[in-house]
Amino acid sequence: MDLTVYEPKDVVKPLAILRGHHNTITSTIFERVRGDCLATSARDNVARVFDLRMMRDILFIKGHEKEISTMTWHPIHSSLLSTGGGDGSMMHYLLDEPNNPPGVAPTIAAYDATDPTTAPAQSIYPAHKIPYAHDFPIWSLDWHPLGHILASGSNDRVTRFWTRARPGETDSFNDRYHIGEAAAEAQGTWDRRGNRRQRQEEEEQEAEDEMEGLVDQKMPSKASGLPGIPGLPGLTAGIQIPGMGSVIPPPPFANPGVPPPPPGMDLSNPPDFAQLAEMMKKAGIPPPTANGQFPPPPPGMLPPGLLPPGGFQIPPGYMPPPNMTGGPPPPPPVQFTGGIPGMSVPGLGTQSEAETASAASIRRRGPLPSQEESLQMEQRKGKYTRAR
């Protein structure tokens, strides 16, 4: 198949006719950096690079087993050409390095020949192959403007982004895109049922977390937060009291329901109740009655010796103690602005007043003031009087 080149100013008369392909041409693309070369691909499984200054092919691109469906130049390195095949393979060519396979005789470049216009085209083989880049034909290839990422689109409805291998990656050329799924699965770099390596890492992480959990379980447990209350059923004597450390709690009661005697009291020498009554008389406290209870205080008086706490309000009918001038003033009575709807309570207003107050708190729906009226109000105040 021939490729016709036209001058933009004259599309009637062709400028040149480029020959070399033997099947339908699939793509053409100009070199981006210098603009002196034109690359073409066809269904004859090869691509050609033409020098527009001589209007002839100078490079013969080989290596694809099926037709070349698309190609792209690197945006920075003019000697790097990438191609995509109909079988899903991707090839990268260095146009200044033939990369001849074993058993193939090398050829010289047309520029190195005595007469470049008549020298045969130099054969170039791929410097890097990705035979299994896609499952179906690759329809588009394009480099990032910075040249560090290559995007490929295929008929398998997948778009992939390719970049260089990072330092330390030793198995980047042994994945399923380079050696196929079967070989990659045999080497352990790919799993047909999923990402085996990722699943293995997750299992190792789970095992590590489980071991850390077992170590945490072996650590001593913290003390219980329940205090050791003697006599409370359900609590043993070994429970520690929070904040008391290892202090032994008091022993339980000997007789359930009977509290223990006060500390320092000798049960063998009981106190003399007559002496206690004499001491209470001297202190001004009346002795207990026959049934063991103290007599009630006189009406309007507090028990002798009992002082109310600070700020305590003396109830009505009780006289304050001699050393207490009086409590704070009583709080003001609560006043309500409106009554309760449906109820008429003295001092709280009538039902109509309550309804009026509640209705006043409800926002009535009405038209909002227009912008023109707001502007007129501001102009009356002396604002916005000068047109802008």
mmCIF file of C-alpha atoms in Angstrom:
data_model
loop_
_atom_site.group_PDB
_atom_site.id
_atom_site.type_symbol
_atom_site.label_atom_id
_atom_site.label_comp_id
_atom_site.label_asym_id
_atom_site.label_seq_id
_atom_site.Cartn_x
_atom_site.Cartn_y
_atom_site.Cartn_z
ATOM 1 C CA MET A 1 0.000 0.000 0.000
ATOM 2 C CA ASP A 2 1.168 3.514 -0.811
ATOM 3 C CA LEU A 3 1.151 6.550 1.448
ATOM 4 C CA THR A 4 0.530 9.859 -0.291
ATOM 5 C CA VAL A 5 1.969 13.056 1.190
ATOM 6 C CA TYR A 6 0.360 16.394 0.315
ATOM 7 C CA GLU A 7 1.395 19.978 0.839
ATOM 8 C CA PRO A 8 -1.212 21.808 2.975
ATOM 9 C CA LYS A 9 -1.268 24.660 0.449
ATOM 10 C CA ASP A 10 -1.937 22.309 -2.489
ATOM 11 C CA VAL A 11 -4.063 19.247 -1.802
ATOM 12 C CA VAL A 12 -4.548 18.443 -5.464
ATOM 13 C CA LYS A 13 -1.003 17.633 -6.479
ATOM 14 C CA PRO A 14 0.717 15.133 -4.119
ATOM 15 C CA LEU A 15 4.088 16.116 -2.741
ATOM 16 C CA ALA A 16 5.399 12.528 -2.618
ATOM 17 C CA ILE A 17 4.230 8.921 -2.584
ATOM 18 C CA LEU A 18 5.801 6.694 0.055
ATOM 19 C CA ARG A 19 5.898 3.003 -0.804
ATOM 20 C CA GLY A 20 6.883 -0.051 1.157
ATOM 21 C CA HIS A 21 3.851 -1.590 2.870
ATOM 22 C CA HIS A 22 2.090 -4.608 1.388
ATOM 23 C CA ASN A 23 -1.208 -4.355 3.274
ATOM 24 C CA THR A 24 -3.621 -1.826 4.718
ATOM 25 C CA ILE A 25 -1.965 0.991 6.660
ATOM 26 C CA THR A 26 -3.320 1.186 10.214
ATOM 27 C CA SER A 27 -1.638 4.295 11.670
ATOM 28 C CA THR A 28 0.708 7.164 10.881
ATOM 29 C CA ILE A 29 2.402 9.481 13.356
ATOM 30 C CA PHE A 30 5.033 12.226 13.098
ATOM 31 C CA GLU A 31 8.064 12.329 15.336
ATOM 32 C CA ARG A 32 7.445 15.021 17.974
ATOM 33 C CA VAL A 33 10.885 16.359 18.832
ATOM 34 C CA ARG A 34 12.505 17.157 15.477
ATOM 35 C CA GLY A 35 9.673 16.445 13.071
ATOM 36 C CA ASP A 36 11.936 14.955 10.371
ATOM 37 C CA CYS A 37 10.522 11.416 10.479
ATOM 38 C CA LEU A 38 7.154 9.770 9.910
ATOM 39 C CA ALA A 39 6.298 6.329 11.289
ATOM 40 C CA THR A 40 3.690 4.110 9.644
ATOM 41 C CA SER A 41 2.225 0.728 10.545
ATOM 42 C CA ALA A 42 0.189 -1.744 8.538
ATOM 43 C CA ARG A 43 -1.382 -5.167 8.611
ATOM 44 C CA ASP A 44 1.727 -6.715 7.075
ATOM 45 C CA ASN A 45 3.118 -7.118 10.636
ATOM 46 C CA VAL A 46 5.805 -4.459 10.167
ATOM 47 C CA ALA A 47 6.242 -0.730 10.626
ATOM 48 C CA ARG A 48 8.402 1.685 8.700
ATOM 49 C CA VAL A 49 10.068 4.989 9.519
ATOM 50 C CA PHE A 50 10.358 7.477 6.648
ATOM 51 C CA ASP A 51 12.761 10.412 6.466
ATOM 52 C CA LEU A 52 10.743 13.337 5.095
ATOM 53 C CA ARG A 53 13.886 15.081 3.929
ATOM 54 C CA MET A 54 14.672 12.213 1.526
ATOM 55 C CA MET A 55 11.078 10.976 1.176
ATOM 56 C CA ARG A 56 12.103 7.347 1.668
ATOM 57 C CA ASP A 57 12.029 4.666 4.345
ATOM 58 C CA ILE A 58 15.172 4.382 6.433
ATOM 59 C CA LEU A 59 14.079 1.909 9.160
ATOM 60 C CA PHE A 60 12.256 -1.396 8.927
ATOM 61 C CA ILE A 61 10.496 -2.243 12.240
ATOM 62 C CA LYS A 62 10.168 -6.002 12.872
ATOM 63 C CA GLY A 63 9.182 -8.270 15.751
ATOM 64 C CA HIS A 64 5.378 -8.465 15.679
ATOM 65 C CA GLU A 65 3.727 -11.766 14.820
ATOM 66 C CA LYS A 66 0.444 -10.086 13.846
ATOM 67 C CA GLU A 67 -0.575 -6.728 12.447
ATOM 68 C CA ILE A 68 0.506 -3.534 14.187
ATOM 69 C CA SER A 69 -2.629 -1.641 15.127
ATOM 70 C CA THR A 70 -1.170 1.500 16.741
ATOM 71 C CA MET A 71 2.097 3.215 17.651
ATOM 72 C CA THR A 72 3.427 6.299 19.420
ATOM 73 C CA TRP A 73 6.662 8.288 19.708
ATOM 74 C CA HIS A 74 8.192 9.199 23.025
ATOM 75 C CA PRO A 75 7.645 12.924 23.732
ATOM 76 C CA ILE A 76 11.271 13.500 24.796
ATOM 77 C CA HIS A 77 13.459 10.716 23.376
ATOM 78 C CA SER A 78 13.025 10.760 19.613
ATOM 79 C CA SER A 79 14.718 7.375 19.230
ATOM 80 C CA LEU A 80 12.064 5.511 21.295
ATOM 81 C CA LEU A 81 9.082 4.132 19.390
ATOM 82 C CA SER A 82 6.333 2.024 21.000
ATOM 83 C CA THR A 83 3.925 -0.193 19.059
ATOM 84 C CA GLY A 84 0.794 -2.193 19.893
ATOM 85 C CA GLY A 85 -0.221 -5.353 18.061
ATOM 86 C CA GLY A 86 -3.451 -7.018 17.129
ATOM 87 C CA ASP A 87 -2.645 -9.920 19.458
ATOM 88 C CA GLY A 88 -2.367 -7.671 22.533
ATOM 89 C CA SER A 89 1.430 -7.493 22.505
ATOM 90 C CA MET A 90 3.427 -4.308 23.042
ATOM 91 C CA MET A 91 6.937 -3.590 21.745
ATOM 92 C CA HIS A 92 9.449 -0.840 22.469
ATOM 93 C CA TYR A 93 12.117 -0.006 19.889
ATOM 94 C CA LEU A 94 15.335 2.004 20.162
ATOM 95 C CA LEU A 95 15.835 3.257 16.627
ATOM 96 C CA ASP A 96 19.580 3.764 17.083
ATOM 97 C CA GLU A 97 20.086 0.162 18.331
ATOM 98 C CA PRO A 98 19.239 -2.701 15.915
ATOM 99 C CA ASN A 99 18.975 -5.351 18.712
ATOM 100 C CA ASN A 100 19.350 -8.168 16.202
ATOM 101 C CA PRO A 101 18.318 -11.587 17.550
ATOM 102 C CA PRO A 102 20.815 -14.458 17.470
ATOM 103 C CA GLY A 103 21.449 -15.757 13.962
ATOM 104 C CA VAL A 104 20.374 -12.546 12.172
ATOM 105 C CA ALA A 105 23.038 -10.629 10.284
ATOM 106 C CA PRO A 106 23.254 -6.946 11.249
ATOM 107 C CA THR A 107 22.552 -4.204 8.737
ATOM 108 C CA ILE A 108 23.987 -0.699 8.547
ATOM 109 C CA ALA A 109 22.004 2.484 8.911
ATOM 110 C CA ALA A 110 21.116 4.431 5.805
ATOM 111 C CA TYR A 111 22.891 7.493 7.193
ATOM 112 C CA ASP A 112 26.140 5.512 7.413
ATOM 113 C CA ALA A 113 26.012 4.415 3.783
ATOM 114 C CA THR A 114 27.873 6.156 0.978
ATOM 115 C CA ASP A 115 24.603 7.201 -0.662
ATOM 116 C CA PRO A 116 21.752 7.405 1.898
ATOM 117 C CA THR A 117 19.148 7.909 -0.814
ATOM 118 C CA THR A 118 19.731 4.462 -2.318
ATOM 119 C CA ALA A 119 20.874 2.452 0.763
ATOM 120 C CA PRO A 120 18.477 -0.278 1.961
ATOM 121 C CA ALA A 121 16.450 0.336 5.089
ATOM 122 C CA GLN A 122 17.962 -0.880 8.347
ATOM 123 C CA SER A 123 16.081 -3.603 10.261
ATOM 124 C CA ILE A 124 15.265 -2.769 13.892
ATOM 125 C CA TYR A 125 14.134 -5.364 16.444
ATOM 126 C CA PRO A 126 12.422 -4.650 19.749
ATOM 127 C CA ALA A 127 14.539 -3.690 22.740
ATOM 128 C CA HIS A 128 11.746 -4.707 25.124
ATOM 129 C CA LYS A 129 8.740 -6.967 24.627
ATOM 130 C CA ILE A 130 5.495 -7.292 26.559
ATOM 131 C CA PRO A 131 3.820 -10.190 24.715
ATOM 132 C CA TYR A 132 0.785 -10.423 27.042
ATOM 133 C CA ALA A 133 0.084 -6.739 27.678
ATOM 134 C CA HIS A 134 -3.603 -7.171 26.746
ATOM 135 C CA ASP A 135 -5.937 -10.022 25.904
ATOM 136 C CA PHE A 136 -7.247 -8.390 22.729
ATOM 137 C CA PRO A 137 -5.914 -5.962 20.099
ATOM 138 C CA ILE A 138 -4.416 -2.716 21.364
ATOM 139 C CA TRP A 139 -6.154 0.227 19.739
ATOM 140 C CA SER A 140 -4.390 3.207 21.300
ATOM 141 C CA LEU A 141 -1.059 4.143 22.877
ATOM 142 C CA ASP A 142 -0.030 7.495 24.288
ATOM 143 C CA TRP A 143 2.800 8.772 26.482
ATOM 144 C CA HIS A 144 2.447 11.238 29.307
ATOM 145 C CA PRO A 145 3.887 14.646 28.289
ATOM 146 C CA LEU A 146 6.705 14.104 30.801
ATOM 147 C CA GLY A 147 7.425 10.690 29.313
ATOM 148 C CA HIS A 148 7.309 8.621 32.507
ATOM 149 C CA ILE A 149 3.943 6.869 32.017
ATOM 150 C CA LEU A 150 2.549 5.060 28.983
ATOM 151 C CA ALA A 151 -1.201 4.448 28.676
ATOM 152 C CA SER A 152 -2.600 1.624 26.554
ATOM 153 C CA GLY A 153 -6.201 0.942 25.583
ATOM 154 C CA SER A 154 -7.400 -2.383 24.223
ATOM 155 C CA ASN A 155 -10.476 -4.120 22.925
ATOM 156 C CA ASP A 156 -10.583 -6.100 26.183
ATOM 157 C CA ARG A 157 -12.140 -2.990 27.804
ATOM 158 C CA VAL A 158 -9.060 -2.445 29.937
ATOM 159 C CA THR A 159 -6.822 0.620 30.120
ATOM 160 C CA ARG A 160 -3.397 0.049 31.634
ATOM 161 C CA PHE A 161 -0.680 2.452 32.706
ATOM 162 C CA TRP A 162 2.935 1.382 32.344
ATOM 163 C CA THR A 163 6.043 2.802 33.956
ATOM 164 C CA ARG A 164 9.633 1.815 34.640
ATOM 165 C CA ALA A 165 10.490 -0.755 37.275
ATOM 166 C CA ARG A 166 11.409 0.762 40.603
ATOM 167 C CA PRO A 167 14.782 0.081 42.228
ATOM 168 C CA GLY A 168 14.761 -3.244 44.019
ATOM 169 C CA GLU A 169 12.005 -4.859 41.952
ATOM 170 C CA THR A 170 13.498 -8.125 40.731
ATOM 171 C CA ASP A 171 10.361 -9.860 39.458
ATOM 172 C CA SER A 172 8.904 -7.044 37.350
ATOM 173 C CA PHE A 173 9.839 -8.896 34.134
ATOM 174 C CA ASN A 174 8.470 -12.217 35.413
ATOM 175 C CA ASP A 175 4.832 -11.190 35.736
ATOM 176 C CA ARG A 176 1.985 -12.498 33.639
ATOM 177 C CA TYR A 177 2.307 -9.657 31.135
ATOM 178 C CA HIS A 178 5.849 -10.682 30.194
ATOM 179 C CA ILE A 179 5.910 -14.493 30.488
ATOM 180 C CA GLY A 180 2.214 -15.389 30.474
ATOM 181 C CA GLU A 181 -0.218 -16.598 33.099
ATOM 182 C CA ALA A 182 0.944 -20.227 33.211
ATOM 183 C CA ALA A 183 4.628 -19.390 33.626
ATOM 184 C CA ALA A 184 3.907 -16.625 36.138
ATOM 185 C CA GLU A 185 1.741 -18.987 38.172
ATOM 186 C CA ALA A 186 4.519 -21.577 38.140
ATOM 187 C CA GLN A 187 6.995 -18.989 39.448
ATOM 188 C CA GLY A 188 4.576 -17.739 42.095
ATOM 189 C CA THR A 189 4.269 -14.184 40.766
ATOM 190 C CA TRP A 190 0.608 -14.571 39.815
ATOM 191 C CA ASP A 191 -2.358 -16.633 40.959
ATOM 192 C CA ARG A 192 -5.133 -17.619 38.616
ATOM 193 C CA ARG A 193 -7.699 -17.362 41.418
ATOM 194 C CA GLY A 194 -6.485 -13.969 42.536
ATOM 195 C CA ASN A 195 -3.425 -12.227 43.780
ATOM 196 C CA ARG A 196 -1.645 -14.993 45.657
ATOM 197 C CA ARG A 197 1.092 -12.768 47.001
ATOM 198 C CA GLN A 198 -1.350 -10.277 48.453
ATOM 199 C CA ARG A 199 -3.374 -13.041 50.047
ATOM 200 C CA GLN A 200 -0.218 -14.590 51.499
ATOM 201 C CA GLU A 201 0.819 -11.258 52.988
ATOM 202 C CA GLU A 202 -2.635 -10.861 54.527
ATOM 203 C CA GLU A 203 -2.421 -14.337 56.059
ATOM 204 C CA GLU A 204 1.016 -13.572 57.500
ATOM 205 C CA GLN A 205 -0.290 -10.319 58.965
ATOM 206 C CA GLU A 206 -3.249 -12.133 60.533
ATOM 207 C CA ALA A 207 -0.928 -14.748 62.054
ATOM 208 C CA GLU A 208 1.275 -12.004 63.464
ATOM 209 C CA ASP A 209 -1.726 -10.214 64.975
ATOM 210 C CA GLU A 210 -2.905 -13.483 66.527
ATOM 211 C CA MET A 211 0.498 -14.057 68.124
ATOM 212 C CA GLU A 212 0.477 -10.532 69.535
ATOM 213 C CA GLY A 213 -2.987 -11.199 70.952
ATOM 214 C CA LEU A 214 -1.756 -14.358 72.691
ATOM 215 C CA VAL A 215 1.124 -12.405 74.218
ATOM 216 C CA ASP A 216 -1.298 -9.772 75.508
ATOM 217 C CA GLN A 217 -3.453 -12.466 77.122
ATOM 218 C CA LYS A 218 -0.466 -13.756 79.118
ATOM 219 C CA MET A 219 0.064 -10.372 80.771
ATOM 220 C CA PRO A 220 -1.264 -10.004 84.386
ATOM 221 C CA SER A 221 -4.786 -8.660 84.569
ATOM 222 C CA LYS A 222 -5.578 -5.416 86.305
ATOM 223 C CA ALA A 223 -7.243 -5.327 89.768
ATOM 224 C CA SER A 224 -11.007 -5.375 89.905
ATOM 225 C CA GLY A 225 -12.734 -2.054 90.333
ATOM 226 C CA LEU A 226 -15.261 -3.381 92.888
ATOM 227 C CA PRO A 227 -14.422 -2.534 96.519
ATOM 228 C CA GLY A 228 -14.191 -5.237 99.146
ATOM 229 C CA ILE A 229 -17.302 -4.478 101.220
ATOM 230 C CA PRO A 230 -17.576 -6.918 104.130
ATOM 231 C CA GLY A 231 -20.879 -8.697 104.487
ATOM 232 C CA LEU A 232 -21.971 -8.011 100.894
ATOM 233 C CA PRO A 233 -22.922 -11.353 99.339
ATOM 234 C CA GLY A 234 -21.202 -12.315 96.124
ATOM 235 C CA LEU A 235 -17.865 -10.613 96.926
ATOM 236 C CA THR A 236 -14.929 -12.553 98.289
ATOM 237 C CA ALA A 237 -12.406 -11.335 100.796
ATOM 238 C CA GLY A 238 -9.628 -11.348 98.173
ATOM 239 C CA ILE A 239 -11.010 -8.367 96.235
ATOM 240 C CA GLN A 240 -8.757 -5.349 96.497
ATOM 241 C CA ILE A 241 -10.048 -1.839 97.197
ATOM 242 C CA PRO A 242 -9.142 0.646 94.407
ATOM 243 C CA GLY A 243 -6.548 3.143 95.550
ATOM 244 C CA MET A 244 -5.603 1.080 98.621
ATOM 245 C CA GLY A 245 -3.054 -1.188 96.957
ATOM 246 C CA SER A 246 -2.631 -4.496 98.753
ATOM 247 C CA VAL A 247 -4.374 -3.458 102.009
ATOM 248 C CA ILE A 248 -6.455 -6.296 103.423
ATOM 249 C CA PRO A 249 -10.154 -5.383 103.633
ATOM 250 C CA PRO A 250 -11.910 -5.575 107.015
ATOM 251 C CA PRO A 251 -13.255 -8.960 108.073
ATOM 252 C CA PRO A 252 -16.931 -9.739 107.547
ATOM 253 C CA PHE A 253 -19.507 -9.437 110.336
ATOM 254 C CA ALA A 254 -19.664 -12.289 112.830
ATOM 255 C CA ASN A 255 -23.456 -12.036 113.130
ATOM 256 C CA PRO A 256 -25.305 -11.039 109.973
ATOM 257 C CA GLY A 257 -27.387 -7.920 110.530
ATOM 258 C CA VAL A 258 -25.489 -6.781 113.673
ATOM 259 C CA PRO A 259 -22.944 -4.001 113.027
ATOM 260 C CA PRO A 260 -19.536 -4.221 114.710
ATOM 261 C CA PRO A 261 -18.823 -2.099 117.837
ATOM 262 C CA PRO A 262 -17.079 1.285 117.459
ATOM 263 C CA PRO A 263 -13.285 1.158 117.371
ATOM 264 C CA GLY A 264 -11.633 1.430 120.812
ATOM 265 C CA MET A 265 -14.660 0.101 122.718
ATOM 266 C CA ASP A 266 -14.030 -2.718 125.171
ATOM 267 C CA LEU A 267 -16.927 -5.184 125.101
ATOM 268 C CA SER A 268 -15.859 -6.668 128.470
ATOM 269 C CA ASN A 269 -16.212 -3.247 130.177
ATOM 270 C CA PRO A 270 -19.494 -1.670 128.975
ATOM 271 C CA PRO A 271 -20.028 2.082 129.543
ATOM 272 C CA ASP A 272 -22.026 3.488 132.480
ATOM 273 C CA PHE A 273 -25.305 4.891 131.094
ATOM 274 C CA ALA A 274 -25.954 6.938 134.265
ATOM 275 C CA GLN A 275 -22.665 8.732 133.761
ATOM 276 C CA LEU A 276 -23.564 9.378 130.102
ATOM 277 C CA ALA A 277 -26.935 10.892 131.150
ATOM 278 C CA GLU A 278 -25.181 13.220 133.644
ATOM 279 C CA MET A 279 -22.776 14.381 130.937
ATOM 280 C CA MET A 280 -25.682 15.059 128.554
ATOM 281 C CA LYS A 281 -27.446 17.190 131.203
ATOM 282 C CA LYS A 282 -24.324 19.304 131.674
ATOM 283 C CA ALA A 283 -24.113 19.782 127.910
ATOM 284 C CA GLY A 284 -27.737 20.934 127.679
ATOM 285 C CA ILE A 285 -28.978 17.867 125.881
ATOM 286 C CA PRO A 286 -32.107 16.352 127.482
ATOM 287 C CA PRO A 287 -31.755 12.721 128.479
ATOM 288 C CA PRO A 288 -33.620 10.102 126.485
ATOM 289 C CA THR A 289 -37.062 8.998 127.532
ATOM 290 C CA ALA A 290 -38.025 5.614 128.819
ATOM 291 C CA ASN A 291 -38.308 4.177 125.342
ATOM 292 C CA GLY A 292 -34.724 5.322 124.522
ATOM 293 C CA GLN A 293 -35.686 8.276 122.252
ATOM 294 C CA PHE A 294 -34.907 11.966 122.725
ATOM 295 C CA PRO A 295 -37.875 14.295 123.349
ATOM 296 C CA PRO A 296 -38.983 16.397 120.359
ATOM 297 C CA PRO A 297 -37.883 20.043 120.268
ATOM 298 C CA PRO A 298 -40.398 22.711 121.285
ATOM 299 C CA PRO A 299 -42.574 24.145 118.517
ATOM 300 C CA GLY A 300 -40.719 26.636 116.375
ATOM 301 C CA MET A 301 -37.270 25.704 117.754
ATOM 302 C CA LEU A 302 -34.451 23.568 116.460
ATOM 303 C CA PRO A 303 -32.916 20.922 118.733
ATOM 304 C CA PRO A 304 -30.368 22.405 121.152
ATOM 305 C CA GLY A 305 -26.797 22.280 119.909
ATOM 306 C CA LEU A 306 -27.901 21.805 116.265
ATOM 307 C CA LEU A 307 -26.798 24.559 113.910
ATOM 308 C CA PRO A 308 -28.044 24.671 110.322
ATOM 309 C CA PRO A 309 -25.437 24.766 107.541
ATOM 310 C CA GLY A 310 -24.476 28.012 105.871
ATOM 311 C CA GLY A 311 -27.081 29.366 103.490
ATOM 312 C CA PHE A 312 -29.832 27.158 104.938
ATOM 313 C CA GLN A 313 -33.318 28.697 104.775
ATOM 314 C CA ILE A 314 -35.207 28.344 108.075
ATOM 315 C CA PRO A 315 -38.690 26.902 107.378
ATOM 316 C CA PRO A 316 -41.706 29.019 108.327
ATOM 317 C CA GLY A 317 -42.658 28.622 111.992
ATOM 318 C CA TYR A 318 -39.132 27.894 113.246
ATOM 319 C CA MET A 319 -37.052 30.396 115.149
ATOM 320 C CA PRO A 320 -33.410 30.807 114.202
ATOM 321 C CA PRO A 321 -30.762 29.915 116.795
ATOM 322 C CA PRO A 322 -29.396 32.719 119.015
ATOM 323 C CA ASN A 323 -26.101 32.937 117.116
ATOM 324 C CA MET A 324 -27.835 33.057 113.734
ATOM 325 C CA THR A 325 -29.197 36.419 112.635
ATOM 326 C CA GLY A 326 -31.239 34.956 109.831
ATOM 327 C CA GLY A 327 -30.956 33.245 106.529
ATOM 328 C CA PRO A 328 -30.628 34.824 103.118
ATOM 329 C CA PRO A 329 -33.611 36.678 101.697
ATOM 330 C CA PRO A 330 -36.193 34.457 100.079
ATOM 331 C CA PRO A 331 -36.101 34.248 96.267
ATOM 332 C CA PRO A 332 -38.540 36.459 94.370
ATOM 333 C CA PRO A 333 -41.769 34.827 93.283
ATOM 334 C CA VAL A 334 -41.838 33.372 89.791
ATOM 335 C CA GLN A 335 -43.764 35.555 87.396
ATOM 336 C CA PHE A 336 -45.214 34.308 84.112
ATOM 337 C CA THR A 337 -45.951 36.650 81.239
ATOM 338 C CA GLY A 338 -48.741 34.458 79.999
ATOM 339 C CA GLY A 339 -50.998 31.732 81.217
ATOM 340 C CA ILE A 340 -51.309 28.141 80.176
ATOM 341 C CA PRO A 341 -53.742 27.665 77.276
ATOM 342 C CA GLY A 342 -56.916 26.019 78.497
ATOM 343 C CA MET A 343 -56.270 26.737 82.191
ATOM 344 C CA SER A 344 -57.078 29.738 84.354
ATOM 345 C CA VAL A 345 -54.703 29.918 87.303
ATOM 346 C CA PRO A 346 -54.684 32.957 89.617
ATOM 347 C CA GLY A 347 -51.602 35.028 89.025
ATOM 348 C CA LEU A 348 -50.828 33.399 85.693
ATOM 349 C CA GLY A 349 -53.143 35.428 83.446
ATOM 350 C CA THR A 350 -56.228 34.474 81.542
ATOM 351 C CA GLN A 351 -56.543 32.105 78.646
ATOM 352 C CA SER A 352 -56.933 34.938 76.121
ATOM 353 C CA GLU A 353 -53.713 36.569 77.328
ATOM 354 C CA ALA A 354 -51.860 33.268 76.984
ATOM 355 C CA GLU A 355 -53.210 32.753 73.469
ATOM 356 C CA THR A 356 -52.160 36.282 72.525
ATOM 357 C CA ALA A 357 -48.635 35.719 73.870
ATOM 358 C CA SER A 358 -48.279 32.364 72.115
ATOM 359 C CA ALA A 359 -49.608 33.802 68.861
ATOM 360 C CA ALA A 360 -47.112 36.661 69.060
ATOM 361 C CA SER A 361 -44.236 34.174 69.199
ATOM 362 C CA ILE A 362 -45.348 32.505 65.968
ATOM 363 C CA ARG A 363 -43.961 34.081 62.802
ATOM 364 C CA ARG A 364 -46.743 35.069 60.456
ATOM 365 C CA ARG A 365 -46.245 34.295 56.797
ATOM 366 C CA GLY A 366 -46.084 37.487 54.842
ATOM 367 C CA PRO A 367 -44.378 38.945 51.794
ATOM 368 C CA LEU A 368 -40.749 39.845 52.350
ATOM 369 C CA PRO A 369 -39.701 43.427 51.561
ATOM 370 C CA SER A 370 -38.483 43.870 48.025
ATOM 371 C CA GLN A 371 -34.958 44.992 47.190
ATOM 372 C CA GLU A 372 -36.314 48.220 45.745
ATOM 373 C CA GLU A 373 -38.048 49.135 49.008
ATOM 374 C CA SER A 374 -34.926 48.248 50.984
ATOM 375 C CA LEU A 375 -32.848 50.471 48.712
ATOM 376 C CA GLN A 376 -35.293 53.358 49.128
ATOM 377 C CA MET A 377 -35.124 53.005 52.905
ATOM 378 C CA GLU A 378 -31.326 53.132 52.800
ATOM 379 C CA GLN A 379 -31.411 56.173 50.486
ATOM 380 C CA ARG A 380 -33.637 58.001 52.979
ATOM 381 C CA LYS A 381 -30.857 57.486 55.498
ATOM 382 C CA GLY A 382 -28.395 59.142 53.115
ATOM 383 C CA LYS A 383 -26.770 55.976 51.789
ATOM 384 C CA TYR A 384 -26.298 54.796 48.208
ATOM 385 C CA THR A 385 -27.420 58.124 46.739
ATOM 386 C CA ARG A 386 -24.691 58.312 44.084
ATOM 387 C CA ALA A 387 -25.014 56.090 41.027
ATOM 388 C CA ARG A 388 -22.012 53.870 40.344
#
